[in-house]
Amino acid sequence: MTLGVIADDFTGATDVASMLVRAGMRTVQVIGVPDDTQGALAPEADAVVVALKTRTVPADEAIGQSLAALRWLQAAGMRQCYFKYCSTFDSTPAGNIGPVTEALLDALGADFTIACPAFPENGRTIYRGHLFVGDELLSDSGMRHHPLTPMLEANLVRVLQAQSRRHVGLLRHDAVVQGPAAVRERIGALRHEGVSIAIADAIDNADLRSLAAACVDLKLLTAGSGLALGLPAVYAERGWLTPDARAAELDPAPGGAAVLAGSCSLATNAQVQHWLHAGRPAFAVDPRALARGEPVAAAALAWAQAQPPQQPVLISATASAQALADVQSELGAQRAGALVETCLAQIARGLVERGVRRLVVAGGETSGAVVQALGVTRLRIGAAICPGVPWTQAEGRPPGEALHLALKSGNFGGPDFFDEALRSSVTA
Ligand code: ADP
């Protein structure tokens, strides 16, 4: 294994894995830290991404889980470690990006790393340490209203310094744009000034490639998924990796297909509307019926069974903002969310038992619940459907029983995403 990635959330893990596969690295994603402490069960892959859920948990918990992931990846023989967080640097003044980075540096015996959430293809760029989302500063973007991690400051040097004991500095664009040698020289100067973590400017993919090349000897990289696009070529140059043109190939998954939607994001609402307007078969999960104890999962499965074979179905709890607010005020947001997640997870299990082999799931938490219900602990990463969302294959199933999952974070994908996913799925 060349690269070990520790990701602070589930769909972010899939995002970075997809980036690596695109550039020819055979990549496996594991859900949580595997039990085998020696890394003996590490999969045959060039990169392994450990998907954690540590973005908003207390900092000491995030540190504990990240260090456990690090130890497992080290035991499995990784050459370089990558701490992956969100491209909008989602965190609070209490962490967890700073505390986890520092704990990883300590554990690796390293004194320097970069921090670069830039993802120019998705409009996230960094200039003079300031993060832009499209044309807006992070602090003017929708992220200022995020329910858990409102981002009110765009100067990432300030944001990260508030979370860190070590000295945070800036690796400016004028060095990055000159290429790897200039970046290495600047890193030398920053180290000399006592900087331990440098926010790295990057406004396009060339900048990310320059950073990847300059930082190949750092034990730890910390970044969004963007930086990963530059790594495979650098590893290949070192002789650590032979890029595999078939890295994204999955085994065919013949069988039925279905879409499960548990996200209420604007993008998912548009995707569900698109499906309904096309007159495609759809079943609505009603949280109030769940609260009344009605057997909604059984009804959904019976309905799905009665649809013409070869016709993918949509089963969705997706609701408009107003409808969601009404249900939440009636049932409580936590309770409604848990009821819906449990129901969709039961439906996923039932569908797979009935022969569905390609499952598109919309929603980060929903994806977590579905993957757990299906007992999936490892995902091989296939081709991207849209930026950040690849097809994946559940590992450990018998030959001929391949199960493909497309796990979509709520806000990703255009209105046609469900069809796009089903069209691009591999059945033979
Ligand atoms: P996203 O990726 O858009 O954030 P998630 O799946 O992470 O989507 O979160 C959506 C949450 O909303 C889940 O807990 C889900 O169960 C809940 N939910 C979905 N539909 C409804 C609904 N109609 N009423 C109440 N809660 C819902």
Short mmCIF file of C-alpha atoms and ligand atoms in Angstrom, two decimals:
data_model
loop_
_atom_site.label_atom_id
_atom_site.label_comp_id
_atom_site.label_asym_id
_atom_site.label_seq_id
_atom_site.Cartn_x
_atom_site.Cartn_y
_atom_site.Cartn_z
CA MET A 1 0.00 0.00 0.00
CA THR A 2 1.42 3.37 -0.98
CA LEU A 3 -1.11 5.79 0.48
CA GLY A 4 -3.19 5.55 3.64
CA VAL A 5 -6.04 8.04 3.93
CA ILE A 6 -7.92 8.92 7.10
CA ALA A 7 -11.20 10.62 6.15
CA ASP A 8 -13.34 12.51 8.67
CA ASP A 9 -16.65 11.52 7.08
CA PHE A 10 -18.16 8.81 4.97
CA THR A 11 -19.03 10.46 1.68
CA GLY A 12 -15.81 12.51 1.88
CA ALA A 13 -13.93 9.21 1.99
CA THR A 14 -15.64 8.09 -1.21
CA ASP A 15 -14.85 11.46 -2.78
CA VAL A 16 -11.07 11.18 -2.19
CA ALA A 17 -11.09 7.50 -3.17
CA SER A 18 -12.74 8.41 -6.45
CA MET A 19 -10.01 10.98 -7.12
CA LEU A 20 -7.26 8.38 -6.61
CA VAL A 21 -8.94 5.80 -8.83
CA ARG A 22 -9.36 8.36 -11.60
CA ALA A 23 -5.57 8.69 -11.73
CA GLY A 24 -4.96 4.94 -11.79
CA MET A 25 -4.60 3.91 -8.13
CA ARG A 26 -6.44 0.75 -7.12
CA THR A 27 -8.34 1.98 -4.08
CA VAL A 28 -10.38 0.34 -1.33
CA GLN A 29 -12.45 2.15 1.26
CA VAL A 30 -12.91 0.55 4.67
CA ILE A 31 -15.74 1.61 6.96
CA GLY A 32 -14.29 2.46 10.36
CA VAL A 33 -10.98 1.13 11.69
CA PRO A 34 -10.70 -2.60 10.95
CA ASP A 35 -10.46 -4.93 13.97
CA ASP A 36 -7.21 -6.65 13.04
CA THR A 37 -4.59 -4.59 14.83
CA GLN A 38 -1.69 -5.87 12.70
CA GLY A 39 -3.14 -4.65 9.42
CA ALA A 40 -2.92 -8.27 8.26
CA LEU A 41 -6.30 -8.09 6.58
CA ALA A 42 -5.36 -5.00 4.60
CA PRO A 43 -6.79 -5.28 1.12
CA GLU A 44 -4.72 -5.68 -2.05
CA ALA A 45 -4.70 -2.07 -3.14
CA ASP A 46 -2.43 0.89 -3.84
CA ALA A 47 -4.45 3.12 -1.52
CA VAL A 48 -6.73 2.40 1.42
CA VAL A 49 -9.16 5.03 2.69
CA VAL A 50 -10.41 4.59 6.26
CA ALA A 51 -13.83 6.26 6.51
CA LEU A 52 -14.44 7.72 9.97
CA LYS A 53 -17.22 9.95 11.26
CA THR A 54 -15.15 12.39 13.28
CA ARG A 55 -15.91 15.80 11.80
CA THR A 56 -18.10 17.04 14.63
CA VAL A 57 -17.45 14.64 17.52
CA PRO A 58 -15.48 15.96 20.55
CA ALA A 59 -11.81 16.56 19.62
CA ASP A 60 -10.38 13.87 21.91
CA GLU A 61 -12.67 11.28 20.33
CA ALA A 62 -11.63 12.40 16.84
CA ILE A 63 -7.98 12.14 17.86
CA GLY A 64 -8.45 8.65 19.34
CA GLN A 65 -10.16 7.27 16.24
CA SER A 66 -7.72 8.95 13.85
CA LEU A 67 -4.72 7.54 15.73
CA ALA A 68 -6.27 4.05 15.69
CA ALA A 69 -6.69 4.39 11.92
CA LEU A 70 -3.09 5.60 11.62
CA ARG A 71 -1.74 2.61 13.57
CA TRP A 72 -3.67 0.18 11.37
CA LEU A 73 -2.47 1.87 8.18
CA GLN A 74 1.11 1.89 9.46
CA ALA A 75 0.88 -1.81 10.30
CA ALA A 76 -0.39 -2.40 6.76
CA GLY A 77 2.74 -0.75 5.38
CA MET A 78 1.62 2.66 4.11
CA ARG A 79 4.31 5.03 2.80
CA GLN A 80 2.44 8.33 3.14
CA CYS A 81 -0.52 9.39 5.26
CA TYR A 82 -3.31 11.75 4.10
CA PHE A 83 -5.82 13.31 6.49
CA LYS A 84 -8.88 14.18 4.38
CA TYR A 85 -11.41 16.80 5.47
CA CYS A 86 -14.05 18.85 3.71
CA SER A 87 -13.19 21.31 0.92
CA THR A 88 -15.02 23.99 2.91
CA PHE A 89 -12.77 23.25 5.93
CA ASP A 90 -15.83 22.31 8.04
CA SER A 91 -14.77 22.64 11.68
CA THR A 92 -15.38 24.65 14.82
CA PRO A 93 -12.89 26.76 16.83
CA ALA A 94 -12.53 23.65 19.04
CA GLY A 95 -11.43 21.54 16.07
CA ASN A 96 -11.19 18.92 14.76
CA ILE A 97 -8.82 19.65 11.88
CA GLY A 98 -6.10 21.27 14.04
CA PRO A 99 -6.11 18.77 16.95
CA VAL A 100 -6.19 15.71 14.65
CA THR A 101 -3.40 17.11 12.44
CA GLU A 102 -1.21 17.75 15.46
CA ALA A 103 -1.85 14.31 16.93
CA LEU A 104 -0.97 12.68 13.59
CA LEU A 105 2.21 14.77 13.28
CA ASP A 106 3.25 13.72 16.79
CA ALA A 107 2.50 10.05 16.16
CA LEU A 108 4.43 10.10 12.89
CA GLY A 109 7.38 11.95 14.44
CA ALA A 110 6.94 14.70 11.82
CA ASP A 111 7.39 18.44 12.29
CA PHE A 112 5.68 19.85 9.20
CA THR A 113 2.66 19.40 6.97
CA ILE A 114 0.45 21.40 4.66
CA ALA A 115 -3.29 22.06 4.92
CA CYS A 116 -5.00 22.47 1.57
CA PRO A 117 -8.78 22.03 1.22
CA ALA A 118 -8.74 23.46 -2.35
CA PHE A 119 -10.88 21.62 -4.92
CA PRO A 120 -10.88 23.93 -7.97
CA GLU A 121 -13.09 21.61 -10.08
CA ASN A 122 -15.82 22.17 -7.49
CA GLY A 123 -15.11 25.89 -7.13
CA ARG A 124 -13.07 25.70 -3.92
CA THR A 125 -9.90 27.76 -4.34
CA ILE A 126 -7.40 29.24 -1.88
CA TYR A 127 -5.53 32.48 -2.48
CA ARG A 128 -3.36 34.21 0.13
CA GLY A 129 -4.78 31.81 2.66
CA HIS A 130 -8.39 32.78 1.93
CA LEU A 131 -10.85 30.09 0.89
CA PHE A 132 -13.31 30.90 -1.87
CA VAL A 133 -16.49 28.95 -2.68
CA GLY A 134 -17.15 29.89 -6.30
CA ASP A 135 -16.88 33.68 -6.42
CA GLU A 136 -17.53 34.18 -2.72
CA LEU A 137 -15.32 34.10 0.31
CA LEU A 138 -16.10 31.08 2.49
CA SER A 139 -17.55 33.41 5.14
CA ASP A 140 -20.01 34.92 2.60
CA SER A 141 -21.06 31.53 1.22
CA GLY A 142 -23.91 29.29 2.35
CA MET A 143 -21.42 27.70 4.78
CA ARG A 144 -21.98 30.60 7.16
CA HIS A 145 -25.37 29.04 7.94
CA HIS A 146 -24.22 25.43 8.35
CA PRO A 147 -26.08 23.91 11.33
CA LEU A 148 -23.03 22.18 12.86
CA THR A 149 -19.95 23.94 11.50
CA PRO A 150 -20.83 27.51 10.49
CA MET A 151 -17.77 29.00 8.76
CA LEU A 152 -17.63 32.72 9.61
CA GLU A 153 -13.96 33.32 8.73
CA ALA A 154 -12.38 32.80 5.28
CA ASN A 155 -8.75 33.31 6.36
CA LEU A 156 -7.73 29.70 6.93
CA VAL A 157 -4.48 30.62 8.66
CA ARG A 158 -6.61 32.26 11.35
CA VAL A 159 -9.16 29.42 11.40
CA LEU A 160 -6.51 26.74 11.81
CA GLN A 161 -4.39 28.73 14.27
CA ALA A 162 -7.44 29.01 16.54
CA GLN A 163 -7.55 25.18 16.66
CA SER A 164 -3.81 24.52 16.95
CA ARG A 165 -0.98 24.70 19.47
CA ARG A 166 1.67 24.69 16.75
CA HIS A 167 2.51 27.68 14.59
CA VAL A 168 0.36 27.94 11.44
CA GLY A 169 1.77 29.75 8.38
CA LEU A 170 1.05 30.37 4.70
CA LEU A 171 2.52 28.70 1.63
CA ARG A 172 1.71 31.47 -0.81
CA HIS A 173 0.56 31.15 -4.40
CA ASP A 174 3.63 32.94 -5.82
CA ALA A 175 5.74 29.97 -4.69
CA VAL A 176 3.17 27.30 -5.63
CA VAL A 177 2.81 28.62 -9.19
CA GLN A 178 6.57 28.38 -9.76
CA GLY A 179 6.52 24.61 -9.32
CA PRO A 180 7.77 21.94 -6.92
CA ALA A 181 11.33 23.26 -6.45
CA ALA A 182 10.08 26.69 -5.38
CA VAL A 183 7.53 25.07 -3.07
CA ARG A 184 10.24 22.96 -1.41
CA GLU A 185 12.39 26.03 -0.94
CA ARG A 186 9.49 27.93 0.62
CA ILE A 187 8.69 25.00 2.90
CA GLY A 188 12.32 25.08 4.07
CA ALA A 189 11.97 28.78 4.90
CA LEU A 190 8.66 28.25 6.71
CA ARG A 191 10.18 25.46 8.80
CA HIS A 192 13.05 27.77 9.65
CA GLU A 193 10.49 30.34 10.86
CA GLY A 194 9.00 27.71 13.17
CA VAL A 195 5.87 27.02 11.10
CA SER A 196 4.54 23.50 11.57
CA ILE A 197 1.38 23.59 9.47
CA ALA A 198 1.12 25.74 6.33
CA ILE A 199 -2.14 26.61 4.61
CA ALA A 200 -1.27 26.03 0.94
CA ASP A 201 -2.69 28.30 -1.75
CA ALA A 202 -4.08 26.54 -4.83
CA ILE A 203 -6.35 28.01 -7.49
CA ASP A 204 -6.21 25.30 -10.16
CA ASN A 205 -5.21 21.67 -10.72
CA ALA A 206 -1.69 22.68 -11.81
CA ASP A 207 -1.17 24.19 -8.36
CA LEU A 208 -2.36 20.97 -6.72
CA ARG A 209 0.04 18.94 -8.88
CA SER A 210 2.90 21.25 -7.94
CA LEU A 211 2.07 20.80 -4.24
CA ALA A 212 1.75 17.01 -4.56
CA ALA A 213 5.16 16.76 -6.23
CA ALA A 214 6.84 19.03 -3.67
CA CYS A 215 5.33 17.23 -0.67
CA VAL A 216 5.91 13.59 -1.62
CA ASP A 217 8.48 13.22 1.18
CA LEU A 218 6.25 14.63 3.90
CA LYS A 219 4.99 11.85 6.15
CA LEU A 220 1.62 13.56 6.47
CA LEU A 221 -0.53 15.51 4.03
CA THR A 222 -3.76 17.16 5.13
CA ALA A 223 -6.22 18.27 2.48
CA GLY A 224 -9.62 18.05 0.83
CA SER A 225 -9.91 15.56 -2.01
CA GLY A 226 -8.33 17.88 -4.62
CA LEU A 227 -4.68 17.32 -3.66
CA ALA A 228 -5.14 13.57 -4.26
CA LEU A 229 -5.40 14.10 -8.02
CA GLY A 230 -1.70 14.94 -8.19
CA LEU A 231 -0.38 12.05 -6.08
CA PRO A 232 -0.53 8.97 -8.36
CA ALA A 233 1.74 10.55 -11.00
CA VAL A 234 4.26 11.52 -8.33
CA TYR A 235 4.24 8.03 -6.81
CA ALA A 236 4.67 6.52 -10.29
CA GLU A 237 7.72 8.72 -10.87
CA ARG A 238 9.17 7.40 -7.60
CA GLY A 239 8.57 3.82 -8.74
CA TRP A 240 6.12 3.27 -5.86
CA LEU A 241 3.19 2.64 -8.16
CA THR A 242 2.32 1.46 -11.64
CA PRO A 243 -0.83 3.38 -12.57
CA ASP A 244 -3.49 0.88 -13.56
CA ALA A 245 -5.74 1.92 -16.44
CA ARG A 246 -8.25 -0.61 -15.12
CA ALA A 247 -8.17 0.66 -11.52
CA ALA A 248 -11.83 1.69 -11.76
CA GLU A 249 -13.07 -1.64 -13.13
CA LEU A 250 -15.66 -3.44 -11.03
CA ASP A 251 -17.08 -6.94 -11.51
CA PRO A 252 -20.38 -6.88 -13.43
CA ALA A 253 -23.46 -6.78 -11.20
CA PRO A 254 -26.34 -8.39 -13.09
CA GLY A 255 -29.70 -8.11 -11.31
CA GLY A 256 -32.22 -5.47 -10.40
CA ALA A 257 -31.57 -1.79 -9.70
CA ALA A 258 -33.17 0.63 -7.27
CA VAL A 259 -32.77 4.15 -5.90
CA LEU A 260 -33.22 5.02 -2.22
CA ALA A 261 -33.42 8.70 -1.30
CA GLY A 262 -33.21 9.87 2.29
CA SER A 263 -31.77 13.32 1.68
CA CYS A 264 -33.91 16.46 1.71
CA SER A 265 -31.25 18.65 0.06
CA LEU A 266 -32.17 20.92 -2.85
CA ALA A 267 -30.23 18.70 -5.27
CA THR A 268 -31.95 15.50 -4.13
CA ASN A 269 -35.38 17.17 -4.22
CA ALA A 270 -34.68 18.15 -7.85
CA GLN A 271 -33.53 14.58 -8.65
CA VAL A 272 -36.68 13.04 -7.16
CA GLN A 273 -38.89 15.56 -9.02
CA HIS A 274 -37.08 14.74 -12.26
CA TRP A 275 -37.79 11.02 -11.74
CA LEU A 276 -41.48 11.65 -10.92
CA HIS A 277 -41.99 13.97 -13.92
CA ALA A 278 -40.67 11.23 -16.18
CA GLY A 279 -43.46 8.96 -14.86
CA ARG A 280 -41.01 6.46 -13.34
CA PRO A 281 -42.18 4.12 -10.53
CA ALA A 282 -41.83 5.72 -7.10
CA PHE A 283 -42.88 4.95 -3.53
CA ALA A 284 -42.99 7.66 -0.84
CA VAL A 285 -41.96 6.79 2.71
CA ASP A 286 -44.14 8.75 5.14
CA PRO A 287 -42.46 9.53 8.49
CA ARG A 288 -45.87 10.00 10.17
CA ALA A 289 -46.87 6.44 9.18
CA LEU A 290 -43.56 5.25 10.65
CA ALA A 291 -44.31 7.11 13.88
CA ARG A 292 -47.72 5.38 14.01
CA GLY A 293 -45.89 2.06 13.82
CA GLU A 294 -47.21 1.08 10.39
CA PRO A 295 -45.20 -1.54 8.44
CA VAL A 296 -43.91 0.92 5.84
CA ALA A 297 -40.78 -1.06 4.90
CA ALA A 298 -42.84 -4.20 4.19
CA ALA A 299 -45.30 -2.16 2.11
CA ALA A 300 -42.48 -0.59 0.11
CA LEU A 301 -40.91 -3.99 -0.57
CA ALA A 302 -44.24 -5.52 -1.63
CA TRP A 303 -44.80 -2.55 -3.96
CA ALA A 304 -41.30 -2.90 -5.43
CA GLN A 305 -41.86 -6.61 -5.99
CA ALA A 306 -45.05 -5.85 -7.95
CA GLN A 307 -43.29 -3.51 -10.41
CA PRO A 308 -42.33 -4.80 -13.85
CA PRO A 309 -38.95 -6.54 -13.71
CA GLN A 310 -36.05 -4.62 -15.28
CA GLN A 311 -37.74 -1.39 -14.19
CA PRO A 312 -35.64 0.41 -11.55
CA VAL A 313 -37.74 1.81 -8.71
CA LEU A 314 -37.31 4.86 -6.49
CA ILE A 315 -38.18 4.66 -2.80
CA SER A 316 -37.83 8.04 -1.17
CA ALA A 317 -38.50 10.03 1.98
CA THR A 318 -37.25 13.22 0.33
CA ALA A 319 -39.38 16.22 1.31
CA SER A 320 -39.39 19.95 0.58
CA ALA A 321 -38.02 22.31 3.24
CA GLN A 322 -41.55 23.21 4.41
CA ALA A 323 -42.80 19.61 4.55
CA LEU A 324 -39.66 18.60 6.42
CA ALA A 325 -40.04 21.43 8.93
CA ASP A 326 -43.70 20.41 9.56
CA VAL A 327 -42.81 16.76 10.19
CA GLN A 328 -39.85 17.70 12.35
CA SER A 329 -41.92 20.02 14.55
CA GLU A 330 -44.50 17.26 14.95
CA LEU A 331 -42.17 14.29 15.57
CA GLY A 332 -38.87 15.94 16.54
CA ALA A 333 -36.02 16.18 14.03
CA GLN A 334 -33.94 13.42 15.64
CA ARG A 335 -36.80 10.98 15.92
CA ALA A 336 -38.09 11.61 12.38
CA GLY A 337 -34.57 11.25 10.98
CA ALA A 338 -33.91 8.01 12.85
CA LEU A 339 -37.28 6.51 11.83
CA VAL A 340 -36.63 7.29 8.17
CA GLU A 341 -33.03 6.03 8.26
CA THR A 342 -34.04 2.75 9.90
CA CYS A 343 -36.85 2.22 7.41
CA LEU A 344 -34.70 2.93 4.33
CA ALA A 345 -31.98 0.64 5.70
CA GLN A 346 -34.53 -2.18 6.15
CA ILE A 347 -35.78 -1.60 2.62
CA ALA A 348 -32.22 -1.75 1.28
CA ARG A 349 -31.69 -5.13 2.96
CA GLY A 350 -35.00 -6.43 1.62
CA LEU A 351 -34.26 -5.25 -1.91
CA VAL A 352 -30.86 -6.95 -1.93
CA GLU A 353 -32.45 -10.15 -0.58
CA ARG A 354 -34.90 -9.94 -3.50
CA GLY A 355 -32.15 -9.68 -6.12
CA VAL A 356 -31.34 -5.97 -6.41
CA ARG A 357 -27.61 -5.68 -7.20
CA ARG A 358 -27.24 -2.00 -8.07
CA LEU A 359 -28.37 0.46 -5.45
CA VAL A 360 -28.18 4.25 -5.67
CA VAL A 361 -28.48 5.92 -2.24
CA ALA A 362 -28.97 9.67 -1.76
CA GLY A 363 -27.91 11.20 1.56
CA GLY A 364 -24.75 10.96 3.69
CA GLU A 365 -26.39 9.67 6.90
CA THR A 366 -28.77 7.55 4.84
CA SER A 367 -25.79 5.97 3.04
CA GLY A 368 -24.18 5.20 6.40
CA ALA A 369 -27.36 3.49 7.64
CA VAL A 370 -27.75 1.47 4.40
CA VAL A 371 -24.14 0.32 4.30
CA GLN A 372 -24.37 -0.74 7.95
CA ALA A 373 -27.64 -2.64 7.42
CA LEU A 374 -26.11 -4.48 4.47
CA GLY A 375 -23.15 -5.49 6.63
CA VAL A 376 -20.73 -3.89 4.16
CA THR A 377 -17.31 -3.11 5.65
CA ARG A 378 -15.22 -2.57 2.49
CA LEU A 379 -15.91 -0.88 -0.82
CA ARG A 380 -13.84 -1.19 -3.97
CA ILE A 381 -14.00 2.13 -5.80
CA GLY A 382 -15.08 2.30 -9.44
CA ALA A 383 -15.67 5.00 -12.03
CA ALA A 384 -17.14 8.39 -11.12
CA ILE A 385 -20.75 9.14 -12.00
CA CYS A 386 -20.23 12.85 -11.26
CA PRO A 387 -17.40 14.61 -9.38
CA GLY A 388 -17.21 13.07 -5.91
CA VAL A 389 -19.62 10.17 -6.49
CA PRO A 390 -18.23 6.89 -7.85
CA TRP A 391 -19.87 3.50 -8.26
CA THR A 392 -18.48 1.17 -5.62
CA GLN A 393 -18.54 -2.59 -5.12
CA ALA A 394 -19.13 -4.23 -1.74
CA GLU A 395 -16.18 -6.53 -1.07
CA GLY A 396 -16.42 -10.00 0.41
CA ARG A 397 -19.51 -11.22 -1.47
CA PRO A 398 -19.51 -14.56 -3.30
CA PRO A 399 -18.48 -14.59 -6.99
CA GLY A 400 -21.40 -13.86 -9.29
CA GLU A 401 -23.18 -11.99 -6.48
CA ALA A 402 -21.49 -8.61 -6.96
CA LEU A 403 -23.34 -5.73 -5.28
CA HIS A 404 -22.76 -2.17 -6.53
CA LEU A 405 -23.55 0.90 -4.45
CA ALA A 406 -23.56 4.55 -5.50
CA LEU A 407 -23.51 6.63 -2.31
CA LYS A 408 -24.35 10.25 -2.98
CA SER A 409 -23.88 13.03 -0.50
CA GLY A 410 -27.17 14.98 -0.55
CA ASN A 411 -26.11 18.03 -2.49
CA PHE A 412 -24.13 16.31 -5.24
CA GLY A 413 -25.26 15.62 -8.80
CA GLY A 414 -27.51 17.26 -11.38
CA PRO A 415 -31.28 16.64 -11.74
CA ASP A 416 -30.63 13.63 -13.98
CA PHE A 417 -28.25 11.99 -11.49
CA PHE A 418 -30.32 8.84 -10.77
CA ASP A 419 -30.60 7.97 -14.45
CA GLU A 420 -27.00 8.90 -15.09
CA ALA A 421 -25.96 6.52 -12.32
CA LEU A 422 -28.14 3.67 -13.59
CA ARG A 423 -26.98 4.20 -17.20
CA SER A 424 -23.33 4.03 -16.17
CA SER A 425 -23.69 0.95 -13.94
CA VAL A 426 -21.91 -2.19 -15.07
CA THR A 427 -24.23 -5.16 -15.55
CA ALA A 428 -22.26 -7.42 -17.90
P1 ADP B 1 -27.76 14.85 3.29
O1 ADP B 1 -26.56 14.18 2.65
O2 ADP B 1 -28.59 15.63 2.32
O3 ADP B 1 -27.40 15.63 4.54
P2 ADP B 1 -28.58 12.74 5.02
O4 ADP B 1 -29.05 11.36 4.66
O5 ADP B 1 -27.20 12.87 5.59
O6 ADP B 1 -28.73 13.66 3.74
O7 ADP B 1 -29.56 13.38 6.10
C1 ADP B 1 -30.93 13.50 5.87
C2 ADP B 1 -31.65 13.18 7.17
O8 ADP B 1 -33.01 13.56 7.00
C3 ADP B 1 -31.65 11.69 7.48
O9 ADP B 1 -31.51 11.50 8.88
C4 ADP B 1 -33.05 11.25 7.03
O10 ADP B 1 -33.52 10.10 7.72
C5 ADP B 1 -33.87 12.47 7.37
N1 ADP B 1 -35.10 12.56 6.56
C6 ADP B 1 -35.26 12.25 5.27
N2 ADP B 1 -36.51 12.45 4.86
C7 ADP B 1 -37.17 12.93 5.93
C8 ADP B 1 -38.53 13.33 6.13
N3 ADP B 1 -39.43 13.30 5.15
N4 ADP B 1 -38.87 13.76 7.35
C9 ADP B 1 -37.95 13.80 8.35
N5 ADP B 1 -36.68 13.43 8.21
C10 ADP B 1 -36.29 12.99 7.02
#
